[in-house]
């Protein structure tokens, strides 16, 4: 590798593919508001009178609008991600939020008029060849129809939205303003919840144990208010579900994810049957750490010492791992890098974490990283480019509207891409500490996504059931449900501290999107299943997998994975994923010398 390779801090976004500057973005927002209003004035009240070619023209025009909206939204969002303190970016964000709301309001009639069409008229349109590029998404929209109430009822329900968000805001504020005094060895100072949680990845056990105790001691005084927020929201959701006629509290989420209740239950059952894999690793990890048994605080303790990875080296790993699978994937990766669509190094004011934003059919996606030369940053790079390659291939084949998947499928290609890079590293890395660290990290991330997210979903099911029986969700009751569901996973393989009963109290998903979490279990498990198919027959698998990526959101998850012989309704399918997870566990144990 040449010495002129770029340094981490020099690899920054070039946003010129999106917009020249903030001035152009403002002008773009104004023009788009006018365009949406003009579009609405042409079509509002007319949907029922359109034939298939006219309906197709409407969909195409809405698709173009959607992409121009996306371009401005992404530009606005990226500007703020680059520097949260930039006044111009903040002003633009305000403009973007207001204009987006105006545009959405103008376009709301589209969905409503589409749902209002009689079934035979809608079916006639959906069967026409003109509407093929939009048919699946249009069909999914209409599935809501039986649960939509009269206009006056919907308005009344909408009117209580601000009360609902007040409960959510109260919860968020209670959690985000919590400052817990803690001494990490360098003097006591106030800590946020996520700062305390970050100590769980420290090598120093005393600090880990103390951080866990401090966290739950800190949550205890706020638990009563946090429970009251949850109780109010669950009660409200159940009341609205009754009016709409939903059969169970999970149904709205499952419908949004395009997954049958049966699929979700088969997955969760198989997950619970396989708790033994997690417990076995906890036993092995206790031996590695020289303990009789793990405490909760040891769950994510580091294993092995990994070496540093430079940015050029990370690029080489991902490019090679992708290229071995299919040259198409490495081409897209290189294309995004060459176009200046990756922002790599951490900087003051820059957004934390990592993400990938799709833009439109004509513009390559943008990726944000906070690359700190850790082996896990190499995995994250592969993960985000799993999203990017998915976006590019789906947008080549699908309409804008049909390219996007819900979280259950959207996280599959990213998880798969991460597995490609991790496997490449495990096979080619010579430093034993790095291999041990990577294998353990990968396994524990999978556990967190698969087991913990399912525990969270089961806890929610219990809470809704209790509330439906007419019992309130107070602190004592939530503590009890939380411990019961967690003990099902951990068994006696790991000691839960007394305060862990309060572990439910700060989880934002319970408050914002019910049953949100199982989508992560789903994505991890489907990625494992696909990876297993890939290892069985790499040559036959790769082209089929590229077809899956190109299909985007044009079919339901069950239909998307059917060509791989996966029947998601069968518990046996999911059991196969756990055979793959168990192989990962065995590998992590072998590499770490457990
Ligand atoms: Zn992701």
Coordinates of C-alpha atoms and ligand atoms in Angstrom, one line a residue:
X1 CA 0.0 0.0 0.0
X2 CA 1.4 3.4 -0.9
X3 CA 2.3 6.0 1.7
X4 CA 0.1 8.6 0.0
X5 CA -3.1 6.8 1.1
X6 CA -5.4 9.3 2.8
X7 CA -5.4 9.7 6.6
X8 CA -8.6 9.1 8.5
X9 CA -9.2 12.8 9.3
X10 CA -8.9 13.8 5.6
X11 CA -11.6 11.5 4.3
X12 CA -14.6 13.7 4.5
X13 CA -17.9 14.1 2.8
X14 CA -18.2 16.0 -0.5
X15 CA -21.8 17.0 -0.4
X16 CA -21.8 18.7 -3.9
X17 CA -23.7 15.7 -5.4
X18 CA -26.6 16.8 -3.1
X19 CA -26.5 20.6 -3.1
X20 CA -24.0 23.3 -3.8
X21 CA -24.6 25.1 -0.5
X22 CA -27.2 26.0 2.1
X23 CA -28.6 28.8 -0.1
X24 CA -29.3 26.4 -2.9
X25 CA -30.9 24.0 -0.4
X26 CA -33.2 26.8 0.9
X27 CA -34.3 27.6 -2.6
X28 CA -34.8 23.9 -3.2
X29 CA -37.0 23.6 -0.2
X30 CA -39.2 26.5 -1.3
X31 CA -39.5 25.1 -4.9
X32 CA -40.4 21.7 -3.6
X33 CA -43.2 23.0 -1.4
X34 CA -44.7 24.7 -4.5
X35 CA -44.3 21.6 -6.6
X36 CA -46.0 19.4 -4.0
X37 CA -48.9 21.9 -3.7
X38 CA -49.3 22.0 -7.4
X39 CA -49.2 18.2 -7.6
X40 CA -51.8 18.0 -4.9
X41 CA -54.1 20.5 -6.6
X42 CA -54.0 18.4 -9.8
X43 CA -54.8 15.1 -8.2
X44 CA -56.7 15.7 -4.9
X45 CA -60.2 14.2 -5.1
X46 CA -59.4 12.5 -8.4
X47 CA -57.7 9.3 -7.4
X48 CA -60.9 7.2 -7.8
X49 CA -61.3 8.4 -11.4
X50 CA -57.8 7.4 -12.6
X51 CA -57.3 4.4 -15.0
X52 CA -54.1 2.3 -14.8
X53 CA -51.9 4.5 -17.1
X54 CA -53.0 7.7 -15.3
X55 CA -52.4 6.1 -11.9
X56 CA -49.0 5.0 -13.1
X57 CA -48.2 8.6 -14.2
X58 CA -49.2 9.7 -10.7
X59 CA -47.0 7.1 -9.0
X60 CA -44.0 8.1 -11.2
X61 CA -44.5 11.8 -10.4
X62 CA -44.8 11.1 -6.6
X63 CA -41.7 9.0 -6.9
X64 CA -39.8 11.9 -8.4
X65 CA -41.0 14.2 -5.7
X66 CA -40.0 11.7 -3.1
X67 CA -36.5 11.5 -4.5
X68 CA -36.1 15.3 -4.6
X69 CA -37.4 15.5 -1.1
X70 CA -34.9 12.8 0.0
X71 CA -32.0 14.7 -1.6
X72 CA -32.9 17.9 0.4
X73 CA -33.6 15.9 3.6
X74 CA -30.3 14.1 3.3
X75 CA -28.3 17.3 2.6
X76 CA -29.9 19.0 5.6
X77 CA -29.4 16.0 7.9
X78 CA -25.8 15.5 6.8
X79 CA -24.9 19.2 7.3
X80 CA -26.0 18.9 10.9
X81 CA -24.2 15.5 11.3
X82 CA -21.0 17.2 10.2
X83 CA -21.3 19.9 12.9
X84 CA -24.1 20.1 15.4
X85 CA -23.0 23.6 16.4
X86 CA -23.0 25.0 12.9
X87 CA -25.6 27.8 12.9
X88 CA -26.3 27.6 9.1
X89 CA -26.9 23.8 9.5
X90 CA -29.2 24.4 12.4
X91 CA -31.2 27.0 10.6
X92 CA -31.5 24.7 7.6
X93 CA -32.7 21.9 9.8
X94 CA -35.6 24.1 11.0
X95 CA -36.4 25.0 7.5
X96 CA -36.3 21.4 6.4
X97 CA -38.5 20.2 9.3
X98 CA -41.2 22.9 8.5
X99 CA -41.1 22.3 4.8
X100 CA -41.2 18.5 5.1
X101 CA -44.3 18.8 7.3
X102 CA -45.9 21.1 4.7
X103 CA -45.1 18.7 1.9
X104 CA -46.3 15.7 3.8
X105 CA -49.6 17.4 4.7
X106 CA -50.1 18.2 1.0
X107 CA -49.5 14.6 0.0
X108 CA -51.5 12.9 2.8
X109 CA -54.6 12.7 0.5
X110 CA -52.8 10.2 -1.7
X111 CA -52.8 7.4 0.9
X112 CA -56.2 8.2 2.2
X113 CA -57.9 8.2 -1.3
X114 CA -56.0 5.0 -2.2
X115 CA -57.2 3.2 0.9
X116 CA -60.8 4.5 0.3
X117 CA -61.1 2.9 -3.1
X118 CA -63.4 -0.1 -3.3
X119 CA -61.6 -3.4 -3.3
X120 CA -62.6 -4.4 -6.8
X121 CA -61.4 -1.1 -8.3
X122 CA -58.1 -1.3 -6.4
X123 CA -57.6 -4.9 -7.4
X124 CA -58.2 -4.0 -11.0
X125 CA -55.5 -1.4 -10.9
X126 CA -53.0 -3.6 -9.0
X127 CA -53.4 -6.4 -11.6
X128 CA -52.5 -4.0 -14.4
X129 CA -48.9 -4.3 -15.8
X130 CA -48.5 -0.5 -15.5
X131 CA -48.6 -0.6 -11.7
X132 CA -46.2 -3.6 -11.3
X133 CA -43.3 -1.4 -10.0
X134 CA -45.6 -0.1 -7.2
X135 CA -48.0 -3.0 -6.6
X136 CA -46.5 -4.5 -3.5
X137 CA -46.3 -1.3 -1.5
X138 CA -49.7 -0.2 -2.6
X139 CA -51.2 -3.5 -1.5
X140 CA -49.5 -3.2 1.9
X141 CA -51.0 0.2 2.4
X142 CA -54.5 -1.2 1.8
X143 CA -54.0 -3.8 4.5
X144 CA -54.6 -1.0 7.0
X145 CA -58.1 -0.4 5.6
X146 CA -60.0 -2.6 8.0
X147 CA -58.4 -0.7 11.0
X148 CA -59.0 2.8 9.7
X149 CA -62.0 4.6 11.4
X150 CA -64.3 7.3 10.1
X151 CA -62.7 10.7 9.4
X152 CA -64.3 12.3 12.5
X153 CA -63.0 9.4 14.7
X154 CA -59.5 9.7 13.2
X155 CA -59.5 13.4 13.8
X156 CA -60.5 12.8 17.4
X157 CA -57.7 10.3 17.8
X158 CA -55.3 12.7 16.2
X159 CA -56.3 15.4 18.6
X160 CA -54.9 13.4 21.6
X161 CA -51.5 13.0 19.9
X162 CA -49.9 15.8 21.9
X163 CA -50.9 14.1 25.2
X164 CA -49.3 10.9 24.0
X165 CA -46.1 12.7 23.0
X166 CA -46.1 14.5 26.4
X167 CA -45.9 11.1 28.2
X168 CA -43.1 10.1 25.8
X169 CA -41.3 13.4 26.3
X170 CA -41.6 13.1 30.1
X171 CA -40.0 9.7 30.0
X172 CA -37.2 10.9 27.7
X173 CA -36.5 13.8 30.0
X174 CA -36.4 11.7 33.1
X175 CA -33.9 9.4 31.4
X176 CA -31.8 12.0 29.6
X177 CA -31.5 14.4 32.6
X178 CA -30.4 11.7 34.9
X179 CA -26.9 12.5 36.3
X180 CA -25.5 9.7 38.4
X181 CA -22.4 10.4 40.5
X182 CA -19.7 7.8 39.8
X183 CA -16.0 7.5 40.4
X184 CA -14.2 5.6 37.6
X185 CA -10.9 5.9 39.5
X186 CA -10.3 9.5 38.4
X187 CA -12.6 11.2 40.8
X188 CA -16.3 11.4 41.2
X189 CA -18.3 13.2 38.5
X190 CA -21.9 13.0 37.2
X191 CA -22.5 10.4 34.5
X192 CA -25.3 9.8 32.0
X193 CA -26.8 6.4 31.5
X194 CA -24.9 5.7 28.4
X195 CA -21.6 6.8 30.0
X196 CA -22.2 4.3 32.8
X197 CA -23.1 1.6 30.3
X198 CA -19.8 2.2 28.4
X199 CA -17.9 1.0 31.5
X200 CA -19.2 -2.5 30.9
X201 CA -16.6 -2.8 28.1
X202 CA -13.7 -1.9 30.4
X203 CA -11.1 -4.5 31.4
X204 CA -11.2 -3.3 35.1
X205 CA -13.7 -5.5 36.9
X206 CA -14.1 -3.3 39.9
X207 CA -15.1 -0.4 37.7
X208 CA -17.6 -2.6 35.8
X209 CA -19.3 -3.9 38.9
X210 CA -19.5 -0.4 40.5
X211 CA -20.9 1.1 37.3
X212 CA -23.7 -1.4 37.2
X213 CA -24.6 -0.8 40.9
X214 CA -24.5 3.0 40.3
X215 CA -26.7 2.8 37.3
X216 CA -29.6 0.9 39.0
X217 CA -29.2 2.9 42.2
X218 CA -29.5 6.0 40.1
X219 CA -32.6 4.7 38.2
X220 CA -34.5 3.6 41.4
X221 CA -35.7 7.1 42.5
X222 CA -37.1 7.8 39.0
X223 CA -38.7 4.4 38.5
X224 CA -42.1 5.5 39.7
X225 CA -42.5 8.3 37.1
X226 CA -41.0 6.1 34.4
X227 CA -43.5 3.3 35.2
X228 CA -46.4 5.9 35.2
X229 CA -45.3 7.0 31.7
X230 CA -45.3 3.4 30.5
X231 CA -48.6 2.5 32.1
X232 CA -50.3 5.6 30.5
X233 CA -48.9 4.7 27.1
X234 CA -49.8 1.0 27.2
X235 CA -53.3 1.9 28.4
X236 CA -53.7 4.4 25.6
X237 CA -52.5 2.0 22.9
X238 CA -54.8 -0.8 24.1
X239 CA -57.8 1.6 24.1
X240 CA -57.0 2.7 20.5
X241 CA -56.4 -1.0 19.5
X242 CA -59.9 -1.9 20.7
X243 CA -61.5 0.9 18.7
X244 CA -59.6 -0.1 15.6
X245 CA -60.3 -3.8 16.1
X246 CA -56.7 -5.1 16.4
X247 CA -56.6 -8.7 17.7
X248 CA -53.4 -8.4 19.8
X249 CA -51.1 -5.6 20.9
X250 CA -48.3 -6.9 18.6
X251 CA -50.4 -6.8 15.5
X252 CA -49.8 -3.2 14.4
X253 CA -46.0 -3.6 14.7
X254 CA -46.1 -6.9 12.8
X255 CA -48.2 -5.4 10.1
X256 CA -45.8 -2.6 9.7
X257 CA -43.0 -5.1 9.4
X258 CA -45.0 -7.2 6.9
X259 CA -44.6 -10.2 9.2
X260 CA -47.4 -12.6 10.2
X261 CA -47.9 -13.1 14.0
X262 CA -47.0 -16.7 13.2
X263 CA -43.6 -15.9 11.9
X264 CA -42.7 -13.7 14.8
X265 CA -43.8 -16.4 17.3
X266 CA -41.9 -19.2 15.5
X267 CA -38.8 -17.0 15.7
X268 CA -39.2 -16.1 19.3
X269 CA -39.9 -19.7 20.3
X270 CA -36.8 -21.0 18.6
X271 CA -34.8 -18.2 20.2
X272 CA -35.9 -19.2 23.7
X273 CA -35.2 -22.9 23.0
X274 CA -31.7 -21.9 22.2
X275 CA -30.8 -20.0 25.3
X276 CA -28.3 -22.8 26.1
X277 CA -25.9 -21.4 23.5
X278 CA -25.7 -18.1 25.4
X279 CA -25.4 -19.8 28.7
X280 CA -22.6 -22.0 27.5
X281 CA -20.6 -19.0 26.4
X282 CA -21.1 -17.3 29.7
X283 CA -19.6 -20.4 31.4
X284 CA -16.6 -20.3 29.0
X285 CA -16.2 -16.6 29.5
X286 CA -16.2 -17.1 33.3
X287 CA -13.3 -19.5 32.9
X288 CA -11.5 -17.1 30.7
X289 CA -11.9 -14.3 33.2
X290 CA -10.9 -16.7 36.1
X291 CA -14.3 -16.5 37.7
X292 CA -16.7 -19.1 39.1
X293 CA -19.6 -17.4 37.5
X294 CA -20.2 -14.2 35.5
X295 CA -21.9 -11.2 37.0
X296 CA -24.1 -9.1 34.7
X297 CA -21.2 -6.6 34.7
X298 CA -18.9 -9.2 33.1
X299 CA -21.2 -9.9 30.2
X300 CA -19.3 -7.6 27.8
X301 CA -15.9 -7.6 29.4
X302 CA -13.2 -7.6 26.7
X303 CA -11.6 -10.8 25.6
X304 CA -8.2 -10.8 24.0
X305 CA -6.3 -7.6 23.0
X306 CA -6.9 -6.4 19.4
X307 CA -4.3 -4.5 17.4
X308 CA -5.0 -1.2 15.7
X309 CA -6.2 -1.0 12.1
X310 CA -5.4 2.0 9.9
X311 CA -8.0 3.4 7.6
X312 CA -6.3 2.2 4.4
X313 CA -6.1 -1.2 5.9
X314 CA -9.8 -1.2 6.8
X315 CA -10.6 -0.2 3.2
X316 CA -8.5 -3.1 1.9
X317 CA -10.2 -5.6 4.2
X318 CA -13.7 -4.6 3.2
X319 CA -12.9 -4.3 -0.5
X320 CA -11.3 -7.7 -0.5
X321 CA -14.0 -9.4 1.6
X322 CA -16.7 -7.9 -0.6
X323 CA -14.8 -8.6 -3.9
X324 CA -14.4 -12.3 -2.9
X325 CA -18.1 -12.6 -2.6
X326 CA -19.0 -10.6 -5.7
X327 CA -17.0 -7.9 -7.6
X328 CA -20.3 -5.9 -7.9
X329 CA -20.2 -5.2 -4.1
X330 CA -16.6 -4.0 -4.1
X331 CA -17.3 -1.9 -7.1
X332 CA -20.1 -0.1 -5.3
X333 CA -17.9 0.3 -2.2
X334 CA -15.1 1.8 -4.2
X335 CA -17.5 4.0 -6.1
X336 CA -18.8 5.6 -2.9
X337 CA -15.3 6.2 -1.6
X338 CA -14.2 7.7 -4.9
X339 CA -17.2 10.0 -5.0
X340 CA -16.4 11.4 -1.5
X341 CA -19.5 9.9 0.1
X342 CA -17.8 8.6 3.2
X343 CA -16.9 10.7 6.3
X344 CA -14.5 8.8 8.4
X345 CA -12.7 10.3 11.4
X346 CA -14.2 11.6 14.6
X347 CA -14.3 15.4 15.1
X348 CA -15.7 17.7 17.7
X349 CA -19.4 18.4 16.8
X350 CA -19.7 15.5 14.4
X351 CA -22.5 13.0 15.0
X352 CA -21.7 9.9 17.0
X353 CA -22.0 6.3 15.7
X354 CA -22.3 5.3 12.1
X355 CA -25.1 5.3 9.5
X356 CA -25.8 5.1 5.8
X357 CA -28.3 7.4 4.0
X358 CA -29.8 6.4 0.7
X359 CA -30.5 9.5 -1.5
X360 CA -32.1 8.7 -4.8
X361 CA -31.8 6.6 -8.0
X362 CA -29.2 9.0 -9.4
X363 CA -27.0 9.7 -6.3
X364 CA -24.9 7.2 -4.4
X365 CA -25.6 6.8 -0.7
X366 CA -23.6 8.6 2.0
X367 CA -22.0 6.9 4.9
X368 CA -20.9 8.3 8.3
X369 CA -18.3 6.6 10.5
X370 CA -16.4 7.4 13.6
X371 CA -13.3 5.4 12.8
X372 CA -11.0 4.9 15.7
X373 CA -8.7 2.2 14.4
X374 CA -10.4 -0.6 16.4
X375 CA -11.1 -3.9 14.8
X376 CA -14.8 -3.3 15.5
X377 CA -14.6 -0.2 13.3
X378 CA -13.6 -2.4 10.4
X379 CA -16.8 -4.4 11.0
X380 CA -18.8 -1.3 11.2
X381 CA -17.5 -0.1 7.9
X382 CA -18.6 -3.4 6.3
X383 CA -21.9 -3.1 8.1
X384 CA -22.7 0.4 6.7
X385 CA -21.6 -0.7 3.2
X386 CA -23.9 -3.7 3.5
X387 CA -26.6 -1.0 3.7
X388 CA -25.1 1.1 0.9
X389 CA -24.8 -1.9 -1.5
X390 CA -28.3 -2.8 -0.8
X391 CA -29.5 0.7 -1.5
X392 CA -27.6 1.0 -4.8
X393 CA -28.7 -2.4 -6.1
X394 CA -32.4 -2.0 -5.0
X395 CA -32.5 1.5 -6.5
X396 CA -31.2 0.2 -9.9
X397 CA -34.1 -2.2 -10.2
X398 CA -37.0 -0.7 -8.1
X399 CA -39.0 2.4 -8.0
X400 CA -38.0 4.8 -5.2
X401 CA -41.2 3.8 -3.3
X402 CA -40.4 0.1 -3.6
X403 CA -36.7 0.1 -2.8
X404 CA -37.0 0.6 0.9
X405 CA -37.5 -2.3 3.4
X406 CA -38.7 -2.2 7.0
X407 CA -36.0 -2.8 9.7
X408 CA -36.3 -6.6 9.8
X409 CA -35.0 -6.9 6.2
X410 CA -33.0 -3.7 6.0
X411 CA -30.6 -5.0 8.7
X412 CA -30.1 -8.3 6.9
X413 CA -27.6 -7.1 4.2
X414 CA -25.6 -5.0 6.7
X415 CA -25.3 -8.0 9.1
X416 CA -24.4 -10.3 6.2
X417 CA -21.7 -7.8 5.0
X418 CA -20.3 -7.6 8.5
X419 CA -20.1 -11.4 8.5
X420 CA -18.2 -11.3 5.2
X421 CA -15.6 -8.9 6.6
X422 CA -15.4 -10.6 10.0
X423 CA -14.8 -14.0 8.4
X424 CA -12.2 -12.6 6.1
X425 CA -10.4 -11.1 9.1
X426 CA -10.7 -14.3 11.2
X427 CA -9.2 -16.3 8.3
X428 CA -6.4 -13.9 7.4
X429 CA -5.4 -12.1 10.6
X430 CA -2.2 -13.4 12.2
X431 CA -2.4 -11.7 15.6
X432 CA -4.1 -14.1 18.0
X433 CA -5.3 -11.3 20.3
X434 CA -7.1 -9.6 17.5
X435 CA -8.8 -12.8 16.4
X436 CA -10.0 -13.7 19.9
X437 CA -11.3 -10.2 20.4
X438 CA -13.1 -10.1 17.1
X439 CA -14.7 -13.6 17.5
X440 CA -15.9 -12.8 21.1
X441 CA -17.2 -9.3 20.1
X442 CA -19.1 -10.7 17.1
X443 CA -20.7 -13.5 19.2
X444 CA -21.7 -11.1 22.0
X445 CA -23.1 -8.6 19.5
X446 CA -25.2 -11.4 18.1
X447 CA -26.4 -12.4 21.5
X448 CA -27.3 -8.8 22.3
X449 CA -29.3 -8.6 19.1
X450 CA -30.9 -12.0 19.2
X451 CA -31.5 -13.0 22.8
X452 CA -31.8 -9.6 24.5
X453 CA -34.1 -8.1 22.0
X454 CA -36.4 -11.1 22.2
X455 CA -36.4 -10.9 26.0
X456 CA -37.5 -7.2 25.6
X457 CA -40.3 -8.2 23.3
X458 CA -41.5 -11.0 25.6
X459 CA -41.4 -8.5 28.5
X460 CA -43.7 -6.2 26.5
X461 CA -46.1 -9.0 25.7
X462 CA -46.4 -9.7 29.4
X463 CA -46.9 -6.1 30.3
X464 CA -49.7 -5.6 27.7
X465 CA -51.3 -8.8 28.9
X466 CA -51.3 -7.7 32.5
X467 CA -52.7 -4.3 31.6
X468 CA -55.4 -6.0 29.5
X469 CA -56.4 -7.9 32.7
X470 CA -57.1 -4.6 34.3
X471 CA -54.0 -4.5 36.4
X472 CA -51.8 -1.4 36.5
X473 CA -48.1 -1.4 35.5
X474 CA -46.5 -0.1 38.7
X475 CA -42.8 -0.4 39.6
X476 CA -43.2 -3.6 41.6
X477 CA -45.1 -5.4 38.9
X478 CA -42.8 -4.3 36.1
X479 CA -39.7 -5.3 38.2
X480 CA -41.2 -8.7 38.6
X481 CA -42.1 -9.2 34.9
X482 CA -38.6 -8.0 33.9
X483 CA -36.7 -10.3 36.2
X484 CA -38.9 -13.3 35.2
X485 CA -38.3 -12.8 31.5
X486 CA -34.6 -12.2 32.0
X487 CA -34.1 -15.2 34.2
X488 CA -35.5 -17.3 31.3
X489 CA -32.5 -16.3 29.3
X490 CA -29.7 -16.1 31.8
X491 CA -30.8 -19.0 34.0
X492 CA -28.1 -19.5 36.6
X493 CA -25.3 -19.0 34.1
X494 CA -24.9 -15.4 35.3
X495 CA -25.6 -13.6 38.5
X496 CA -28.1 -10.7 38.2
X497 CA -27.5 -7.9 40.7
X498 CA -30.4 -6.9 42.9
X499 CA -30.9 -3.6 41.2
X500 CA -31.3 -5.3 37.7
X501 CA -35.1 -5.4 38.4
X502 CA -35.1 -1.8 37.2
X503 CA -33.6 -2.7 33.9
X504 CA -36.9 -2.1 32.0
X505 CA -37.1 1.5 33.2
X506 CA -34.8 3.3 30.7
X507 CA -35.5 1.4 27.5
X508 CA -36.7 4.0 25.0
X509 CA -38.3 1.5 22.5
X510 CA -41.0 0.5 25.0
X511 CA -42.0 4.1 25.1
X512 CA -41.7 5.1 21.4
X513 CA -42.4 2.1 19.2
X514 CA -43.9 -1.0 20.8
X515 CA -42.3 -4.3 19.9
X516 CA -39.7 -2.5 17.9
X517 CA -36.8 -4.7 19.2
X518 CA -37.6 -8.1 17.8
X519 CA -36.8 -6.8 14.3
X520 CA -33.1 -6.9 15.3
X521 CA -33.4 -10.6 16.4
X522 CA -35.1 -11.3 13.0
X523 CA -32.4 -9.6 10.9
X524 CA -29.6 -11.3 12.8
X525 CA -31.2 -14.7 12.4
X526 CA -32.0 -14.3 8.8
X527 CA -28.5 -13.1 8.1
X528 CA -27.2 -16.2 9.9
X529 CA -29.5 -18.4 7.8
X530 CA -28.3 -16.8 4.6
X531 CA -24.7 -17.1 5.6
X532 CA -25.2 -20.8 6.2
X533 CA -26.6 -21.2 2.7
X534 CA -23.6 -19.2 1.3
X535 CA -21.1 -21.4 3.0
X536 CA -22.8 -24.5 1.7
X537 CA -22.6 -23.4 -1.9
X538 CA -20.9 -20.0 -2.5
X539 CA -21.2 -20.0 -6.3
X540 CA -24.9 -20.7 -6.5
X541 CA -25.6 -18.4 -3.6
X542 CA -24.0 -15.1 -4.7
X543 CA -26.2 -14.4 -7.8
X544 CA -29.3 -15.2 -5.8
X545 CA -28.2 -13.0 -3.0
X546 CA -27.6 -10.0 -5.4
X547 CA -31.2 -10.6 -6.6
X548 CA -32.4 -10.3 -3.0
X549 CA -30.6 -7.0 -2.7
X550 CA -32.0 -5.8 -6.0
X551 CA -35.5 -6.7 -4.9
X552 CA -35.4 -4.0 -2.1
X553 CA -38.8 -3.8 -0.5
X554 CA -40.8 -5.0 -3.5
X555 CA -42.0 -8.1 -1.6
X556 CA -42.7 -9.2 1.9
X557 CA -39.7 -10.6 4.0
X558 CA -41.1 -14.1 3.8
X559 CA -41.3 -13.9 -0.1
X560 CA -37.9 -12.3 -0.3
X561 CA -36.2 -15.2 1.4
X562 CA -38.3 -18.0 -0.1
X563 CA -35.8 -18.5 -3.1
X564 CA -33.3 -19.6 -0.5
X565 CA -35.6 -22.4 0.7
X566 CA -36.4 -20.6 3.9
X567 CA -39.9 -21.0 5.4
X568 CA -40.1 -18.4 8.1
X569 CA -43.3 -19.9 9.6
X570 CA -41.5 -23.0 10.6
X571 CA -39.7 -23.1 13.9
X572 CA -37.2 -25.6 12.3
X573 CA -36.0 -22.9 9.9
X574 CA -35.1 -20.7 12.9
X575 CA -33.5 -23.7 14.7
X576 CA -31.0 -23.9 11.7
X577 CA -30.0 -20.3 12.5
X578 CA -29.0 -21.3 16.0
X579 CA -26.8 -24.2 14.6
X580 CA -24.9 -21.4 12.9
X581 CA -24.8 -19.3 16.1
X582 CA -23.5 -22.3 18.0
X583 CA -20.7 -22.7 15.5
X584 CA -19.8 -19.0 16.1
X585 CA -19.7 -19.8 19.8
X586 CA -17.5 -22.8 19.4
X587 CA -15.2 -20.7 17.2
X588 CA -15.0 -17.9 19.7
X589 CA -14.2 -20.4 22.5
X590 CA -11.5 -22.0 20.4
X591 CA -9.9 -18.7 19.4
X592 CA -9.9 -17.3 23.0
X593 CA -8.6 -20.5 24.5
X594 CA -11.6 -21.1 26.7
Ligands
LIG1 ZN1 -27.6 -1.1 10.3

